[in-house]
mmCIF file of C-alpha atoms in Angstrom:
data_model
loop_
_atom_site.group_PDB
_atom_site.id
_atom_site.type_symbol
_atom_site.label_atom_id
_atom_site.label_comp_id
_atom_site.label_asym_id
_atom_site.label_seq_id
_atom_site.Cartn_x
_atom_site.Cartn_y
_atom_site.Cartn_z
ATOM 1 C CA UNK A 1 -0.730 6.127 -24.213
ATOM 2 C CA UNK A 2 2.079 7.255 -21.462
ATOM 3 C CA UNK A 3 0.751 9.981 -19.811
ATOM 4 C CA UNK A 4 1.866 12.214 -16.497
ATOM 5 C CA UNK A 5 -0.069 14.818 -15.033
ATOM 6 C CA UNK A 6 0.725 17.137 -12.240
ATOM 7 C CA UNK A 7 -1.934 18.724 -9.693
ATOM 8 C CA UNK A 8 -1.306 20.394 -6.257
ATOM 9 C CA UNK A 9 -0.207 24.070 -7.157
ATOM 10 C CA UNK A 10 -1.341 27.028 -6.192
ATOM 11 C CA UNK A 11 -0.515 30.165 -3.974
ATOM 12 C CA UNK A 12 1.164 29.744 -0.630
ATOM 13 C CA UNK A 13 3.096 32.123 1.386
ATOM 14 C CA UNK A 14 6.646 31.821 2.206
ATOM 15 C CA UNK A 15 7.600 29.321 4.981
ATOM 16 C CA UNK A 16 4.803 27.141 4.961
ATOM 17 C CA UNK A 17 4.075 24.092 2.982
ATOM 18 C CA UNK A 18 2.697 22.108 -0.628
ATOM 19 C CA UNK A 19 2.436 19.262 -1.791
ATOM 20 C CA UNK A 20 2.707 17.671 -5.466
ATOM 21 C CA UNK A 21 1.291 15.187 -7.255
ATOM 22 C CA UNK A 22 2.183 13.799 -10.504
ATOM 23 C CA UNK A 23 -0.398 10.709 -11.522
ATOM 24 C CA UNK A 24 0.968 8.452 -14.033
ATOM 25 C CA UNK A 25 -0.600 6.448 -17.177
ATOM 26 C CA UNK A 26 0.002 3.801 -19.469
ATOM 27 C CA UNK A 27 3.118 2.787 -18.351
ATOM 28 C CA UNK A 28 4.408 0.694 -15.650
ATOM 29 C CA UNK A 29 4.791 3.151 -13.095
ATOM 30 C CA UNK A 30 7.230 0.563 -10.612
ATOM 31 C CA UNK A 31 9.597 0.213 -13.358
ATOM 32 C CA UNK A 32 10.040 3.751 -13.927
ATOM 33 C CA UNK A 33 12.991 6.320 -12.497
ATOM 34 C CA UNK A 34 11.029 9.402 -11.926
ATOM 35 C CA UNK A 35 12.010 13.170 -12.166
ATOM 36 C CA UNK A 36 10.620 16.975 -10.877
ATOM 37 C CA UNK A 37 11.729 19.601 -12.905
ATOM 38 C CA UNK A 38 11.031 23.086 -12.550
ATOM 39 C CA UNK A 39 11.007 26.585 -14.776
ATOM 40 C CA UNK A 40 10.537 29.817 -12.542
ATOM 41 C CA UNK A 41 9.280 32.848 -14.019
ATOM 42 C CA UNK A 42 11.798 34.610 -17.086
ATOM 43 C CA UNK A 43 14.216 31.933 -16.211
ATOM 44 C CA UNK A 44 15.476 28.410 -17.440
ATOM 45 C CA UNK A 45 14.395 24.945 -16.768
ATOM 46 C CA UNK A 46 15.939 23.701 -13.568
ATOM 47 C CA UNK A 47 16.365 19.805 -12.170
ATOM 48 C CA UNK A 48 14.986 19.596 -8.608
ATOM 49 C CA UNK A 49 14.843 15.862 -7.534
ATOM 50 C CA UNK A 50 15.370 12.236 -8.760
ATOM 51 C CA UNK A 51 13.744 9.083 -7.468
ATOM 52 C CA UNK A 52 14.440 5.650 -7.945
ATOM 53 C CA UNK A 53 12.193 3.104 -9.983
ATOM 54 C CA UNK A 54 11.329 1.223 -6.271
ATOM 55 C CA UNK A 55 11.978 4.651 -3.716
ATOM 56 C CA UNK A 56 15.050 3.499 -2.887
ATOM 57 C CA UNK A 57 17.054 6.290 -3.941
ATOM 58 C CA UNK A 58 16.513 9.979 -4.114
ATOM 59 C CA UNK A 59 18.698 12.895 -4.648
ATOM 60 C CA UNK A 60 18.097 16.133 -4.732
ATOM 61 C CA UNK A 61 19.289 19.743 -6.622
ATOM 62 C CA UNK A 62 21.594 21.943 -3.582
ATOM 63 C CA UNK A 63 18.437 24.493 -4.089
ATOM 64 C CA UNK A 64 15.970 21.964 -2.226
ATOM 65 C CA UNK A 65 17.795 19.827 -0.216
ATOM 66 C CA UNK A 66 16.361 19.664 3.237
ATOM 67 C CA UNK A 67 13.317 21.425 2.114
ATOM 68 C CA UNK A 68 12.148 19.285 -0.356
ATOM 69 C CA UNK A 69 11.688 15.392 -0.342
ATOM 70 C CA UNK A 70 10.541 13.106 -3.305
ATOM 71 C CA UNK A 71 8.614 9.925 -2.731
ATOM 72 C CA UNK A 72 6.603 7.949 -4.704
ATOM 73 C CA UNK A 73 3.450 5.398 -4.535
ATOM 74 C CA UNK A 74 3.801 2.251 -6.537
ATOM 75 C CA UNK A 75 0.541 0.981 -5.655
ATOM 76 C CA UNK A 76 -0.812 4.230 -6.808
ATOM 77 C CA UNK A 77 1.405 4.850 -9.880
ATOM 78 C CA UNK A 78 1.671 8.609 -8.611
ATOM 79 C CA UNK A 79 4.789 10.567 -7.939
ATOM 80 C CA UNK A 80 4.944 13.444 -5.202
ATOM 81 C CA UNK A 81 7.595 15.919 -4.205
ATOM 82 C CA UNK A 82 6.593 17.373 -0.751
ATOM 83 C CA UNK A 83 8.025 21.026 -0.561
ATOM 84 C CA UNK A 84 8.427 22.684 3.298
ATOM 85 C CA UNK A 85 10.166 26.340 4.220
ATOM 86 C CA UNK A 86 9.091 27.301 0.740
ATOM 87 C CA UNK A 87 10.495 30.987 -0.631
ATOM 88 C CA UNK A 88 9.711 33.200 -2.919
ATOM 89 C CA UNK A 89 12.612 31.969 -5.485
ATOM 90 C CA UNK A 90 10.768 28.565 -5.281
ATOM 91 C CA UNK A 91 8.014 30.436 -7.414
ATOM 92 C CA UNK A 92 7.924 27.904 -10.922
ATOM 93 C CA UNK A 93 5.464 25.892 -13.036
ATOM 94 C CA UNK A 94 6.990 22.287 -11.641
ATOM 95 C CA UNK A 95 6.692 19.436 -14.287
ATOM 96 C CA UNK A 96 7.103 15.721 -13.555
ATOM 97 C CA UNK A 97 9.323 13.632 -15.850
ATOM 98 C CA UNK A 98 9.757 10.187 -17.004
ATOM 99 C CA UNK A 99 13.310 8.163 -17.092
ATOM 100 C CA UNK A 100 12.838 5.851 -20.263
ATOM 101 C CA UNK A 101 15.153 2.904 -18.475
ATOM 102 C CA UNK A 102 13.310 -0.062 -17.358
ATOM 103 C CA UNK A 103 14.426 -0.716 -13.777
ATOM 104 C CA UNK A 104 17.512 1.139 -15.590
ATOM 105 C CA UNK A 105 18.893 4.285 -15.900
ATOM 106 C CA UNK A 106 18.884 5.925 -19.638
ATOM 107 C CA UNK A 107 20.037 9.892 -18.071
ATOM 108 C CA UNK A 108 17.339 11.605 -19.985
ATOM 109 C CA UNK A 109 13.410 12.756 -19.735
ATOM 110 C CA UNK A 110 11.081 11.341 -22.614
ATOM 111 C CA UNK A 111 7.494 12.403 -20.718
ATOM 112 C CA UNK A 112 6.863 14.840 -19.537
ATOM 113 C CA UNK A 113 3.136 16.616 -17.832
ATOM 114 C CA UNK A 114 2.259 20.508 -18.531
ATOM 115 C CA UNK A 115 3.517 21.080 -15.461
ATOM 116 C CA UNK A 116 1.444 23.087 -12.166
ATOM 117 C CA UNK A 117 2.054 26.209 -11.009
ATOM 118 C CA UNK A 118 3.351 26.732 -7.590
ATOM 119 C CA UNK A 119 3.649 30.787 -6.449
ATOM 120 C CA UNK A 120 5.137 31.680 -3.043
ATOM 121 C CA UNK A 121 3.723 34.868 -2.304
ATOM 122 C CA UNK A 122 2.912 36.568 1.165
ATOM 123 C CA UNK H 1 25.578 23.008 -10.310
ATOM 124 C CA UNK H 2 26.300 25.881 -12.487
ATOM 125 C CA UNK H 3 23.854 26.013 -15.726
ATOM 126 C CA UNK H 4 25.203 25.257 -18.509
ATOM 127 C CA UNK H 5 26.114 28.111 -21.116
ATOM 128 C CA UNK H 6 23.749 28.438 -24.176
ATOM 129 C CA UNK H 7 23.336 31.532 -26.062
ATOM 130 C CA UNK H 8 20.275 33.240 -25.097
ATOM 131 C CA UNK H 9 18.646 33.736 -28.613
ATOM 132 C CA UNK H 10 19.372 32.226 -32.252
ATOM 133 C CA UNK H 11 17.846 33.197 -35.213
ATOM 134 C CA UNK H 12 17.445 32.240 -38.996
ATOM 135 C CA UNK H 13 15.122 32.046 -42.414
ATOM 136 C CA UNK H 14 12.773 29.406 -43.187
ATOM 137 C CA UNK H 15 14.967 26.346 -44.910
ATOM 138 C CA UNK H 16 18.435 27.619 -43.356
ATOM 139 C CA UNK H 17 20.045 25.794 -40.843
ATOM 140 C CA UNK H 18 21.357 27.132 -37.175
ATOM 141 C CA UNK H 19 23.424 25.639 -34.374
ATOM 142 C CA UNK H 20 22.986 26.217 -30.521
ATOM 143 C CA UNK H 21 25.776 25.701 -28.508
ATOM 144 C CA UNK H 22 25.889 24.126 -25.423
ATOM 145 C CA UNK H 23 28.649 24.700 -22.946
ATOM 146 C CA UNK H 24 29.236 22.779 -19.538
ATOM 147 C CA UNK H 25 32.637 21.353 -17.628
ATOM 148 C CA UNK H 26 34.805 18.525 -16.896
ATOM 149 C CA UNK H 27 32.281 17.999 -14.206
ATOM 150 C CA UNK H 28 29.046 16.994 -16.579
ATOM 151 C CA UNK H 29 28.504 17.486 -20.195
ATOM 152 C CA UNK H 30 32.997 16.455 -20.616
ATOM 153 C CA UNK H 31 32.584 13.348 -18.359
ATOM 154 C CA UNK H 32 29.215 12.039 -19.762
ATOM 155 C CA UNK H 33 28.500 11.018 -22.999
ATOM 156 C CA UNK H 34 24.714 11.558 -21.941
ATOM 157 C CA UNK H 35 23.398 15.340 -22.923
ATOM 158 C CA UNK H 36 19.874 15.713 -24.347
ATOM 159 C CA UNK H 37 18.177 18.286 -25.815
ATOM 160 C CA UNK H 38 14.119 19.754 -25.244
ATOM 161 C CA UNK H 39 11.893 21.607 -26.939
ATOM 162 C CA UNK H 40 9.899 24.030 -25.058
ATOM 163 C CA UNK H 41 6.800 26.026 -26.363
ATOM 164 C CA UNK H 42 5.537 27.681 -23.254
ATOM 165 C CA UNK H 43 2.608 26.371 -21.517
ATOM 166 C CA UNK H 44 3.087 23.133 -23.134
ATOM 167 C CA UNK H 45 5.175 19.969 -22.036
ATOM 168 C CA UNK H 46 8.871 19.991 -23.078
ATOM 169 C CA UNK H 47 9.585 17.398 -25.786
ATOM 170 C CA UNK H 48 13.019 15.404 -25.907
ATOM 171 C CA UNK H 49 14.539 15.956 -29.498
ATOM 172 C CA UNK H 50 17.675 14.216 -28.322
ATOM 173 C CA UNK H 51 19.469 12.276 -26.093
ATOM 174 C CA UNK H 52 23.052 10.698 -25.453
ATOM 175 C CA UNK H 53 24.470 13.659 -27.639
ATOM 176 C CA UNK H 54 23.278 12.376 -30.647
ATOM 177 C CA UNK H 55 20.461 9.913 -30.550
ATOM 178 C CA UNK H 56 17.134 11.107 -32.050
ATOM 179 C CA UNK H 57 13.876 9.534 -30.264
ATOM 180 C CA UNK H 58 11.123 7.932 -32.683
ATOM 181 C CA UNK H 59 9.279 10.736 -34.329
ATOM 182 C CA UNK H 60 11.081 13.556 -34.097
ATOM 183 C CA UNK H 61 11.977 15.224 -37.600
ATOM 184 C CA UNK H 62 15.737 14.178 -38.902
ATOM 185 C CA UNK H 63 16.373 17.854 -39.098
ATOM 186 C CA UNK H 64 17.090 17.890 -36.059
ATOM 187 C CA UNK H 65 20.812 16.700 -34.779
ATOM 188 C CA UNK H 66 23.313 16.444 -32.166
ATOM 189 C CA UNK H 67 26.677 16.075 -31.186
ATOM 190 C CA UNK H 68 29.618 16.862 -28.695
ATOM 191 C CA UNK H 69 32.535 17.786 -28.569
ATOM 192 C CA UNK H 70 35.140 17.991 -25.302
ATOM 193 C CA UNK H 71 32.941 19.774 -22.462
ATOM 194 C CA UNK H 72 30.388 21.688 -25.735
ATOM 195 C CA UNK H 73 27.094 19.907 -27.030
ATOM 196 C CA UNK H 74 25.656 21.066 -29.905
ATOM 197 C CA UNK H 75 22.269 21.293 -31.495
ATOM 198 C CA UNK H 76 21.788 21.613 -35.288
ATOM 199 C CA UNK H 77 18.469 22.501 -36.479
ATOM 200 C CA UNK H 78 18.688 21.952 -40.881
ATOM 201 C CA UNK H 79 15.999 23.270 -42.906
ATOM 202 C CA UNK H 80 14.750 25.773 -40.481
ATOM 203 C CA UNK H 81 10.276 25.519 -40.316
ATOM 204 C CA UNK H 82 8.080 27.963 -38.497
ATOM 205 C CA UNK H 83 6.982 25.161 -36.230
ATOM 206 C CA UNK H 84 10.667 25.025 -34.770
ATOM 207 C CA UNK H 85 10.181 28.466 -33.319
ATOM 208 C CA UNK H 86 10.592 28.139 -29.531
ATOM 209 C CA UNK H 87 12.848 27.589 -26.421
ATOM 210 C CA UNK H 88 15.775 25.091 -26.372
ATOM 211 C CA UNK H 89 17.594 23.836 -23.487
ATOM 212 C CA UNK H 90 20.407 21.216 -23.161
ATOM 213 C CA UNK H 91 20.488 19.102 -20.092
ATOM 214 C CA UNK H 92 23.555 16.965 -19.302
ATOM 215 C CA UNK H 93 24.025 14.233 -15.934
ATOM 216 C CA UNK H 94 26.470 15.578 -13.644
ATOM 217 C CA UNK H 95 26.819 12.114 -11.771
ATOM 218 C CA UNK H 96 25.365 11.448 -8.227
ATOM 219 C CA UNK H 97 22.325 11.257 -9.604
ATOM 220 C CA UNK H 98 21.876 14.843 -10.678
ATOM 221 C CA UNK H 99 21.367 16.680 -13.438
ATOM 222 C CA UNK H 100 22.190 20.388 -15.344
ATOM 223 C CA UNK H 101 20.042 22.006 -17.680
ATOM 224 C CA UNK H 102 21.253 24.978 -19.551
ATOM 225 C CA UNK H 103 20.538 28.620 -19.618
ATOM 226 C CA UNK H 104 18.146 27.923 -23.086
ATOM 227 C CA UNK H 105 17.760 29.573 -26.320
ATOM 228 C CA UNK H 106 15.033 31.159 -27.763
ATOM 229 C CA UNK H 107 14.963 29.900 -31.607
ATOM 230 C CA UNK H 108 13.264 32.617 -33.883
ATOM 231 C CA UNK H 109 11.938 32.029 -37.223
ATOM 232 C CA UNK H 110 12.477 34.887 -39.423
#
């Protein structure tokens, strides 16, 4: 059964550092583009970063970029999205998400975890 | 990246039908063929009800449909059930490797 869960939320004040995870099952992770999405408080969902099925690639919503950096371990089948200088707007339940392409790209999200909560707060 | 434009709340009787509109640019949901649709019920994982405009996934109910037109996606809900009551967002590739989700629409049962 494909399954993705997220850990590494919690409360952290503004400027400093988290850390995501996003451990994958029943699927073959390596084969697999991979996805963060995020949905702040009263507000919509919002795409935050892309990564490739091998790492090679990664791109990133204008909102992140340079703060935030996707990677991923194979070997591991988990996902991560490393988030630095974080601010208050960065406040959101973050969910990890599955592109259905096999070592191709299909442009959509068909798993998805319940997502963990990441508050920037001082 | 502007969202795209959805309305912010539809509503409708049990067995009716309603349409949520999805409206983006030249720059994503007009250049790509490749919009999908979620389901959101807070606290819960989204669930893809469609994808490439108008493909539905294994399993999900044929009430539910899509299609697009110029730079507008649209999703038709058809015999309206309690169980479709929650949010809605459209999501369309933007190229680069990026993505837009829209503003979403709260779905009411009435």
């Amino acid at each position: 059964q494909v399954q993705v869960v997220e850990s590494g939320g919690g409360v952290v004040q503004p400027g400093r550092s988290l850390r995501l995870s996003c451990a994958a099952f029943g699927f073959t992770f390596s084969s697999y583009a991979m996805h963060w999405v995020r949905k702040a408080p009263g507000k919509g969902l919002e795409w935050v970063a892309f990564i490739s099925y091998d790492g090679s690639n990664n791109y990133y919503a204008d909102s992140v970029k340079g703060r935030f950096s996707i990677s991923r371990d194979n070997s591991k089948n988990t996902l991560y999205l490393q988030m630095n200088s974080l601010r208050a707007e960065d406040t959101a339940v973050y969910f990890c998400a599955r592109d259905p392409g096999w070592k191709v790209l299909r442009y959509h999200f068909d798993y998805w975890g319940q997502g963990t909560l990441v508050s920037v707060s001082s | 990246q502007s969202a795209l434009t959805q309305p912010a709340s539809v509503s409708g009787s049990p067995g009716q039908s309603i349409t949520i509109s999805c409206t983006g640019t030249s720059s994503d949901v007009g250049s790509y063929n490749l919009v999908s649709w979620y389901q959101h019920h807070p606290g819960k994982a989204p669930k893809l009800m469609i994808n490439e405009g108008s493909k539905r996934p294994s399993g999900v109910s044929n009430r539910f449909s899509g299609s697009t037109s110029g730079s507008t996606a649209s999703l038709t809900i058809s015999g309206l059930q309690a169980e479709d009551e929650a949010d809605y967002y459209c999501c369309s590739y933007a190229g680069s490797s990026t993505y837009v989700f829209g503003t979403g629409t709260k779905v009411t049962v009435l």
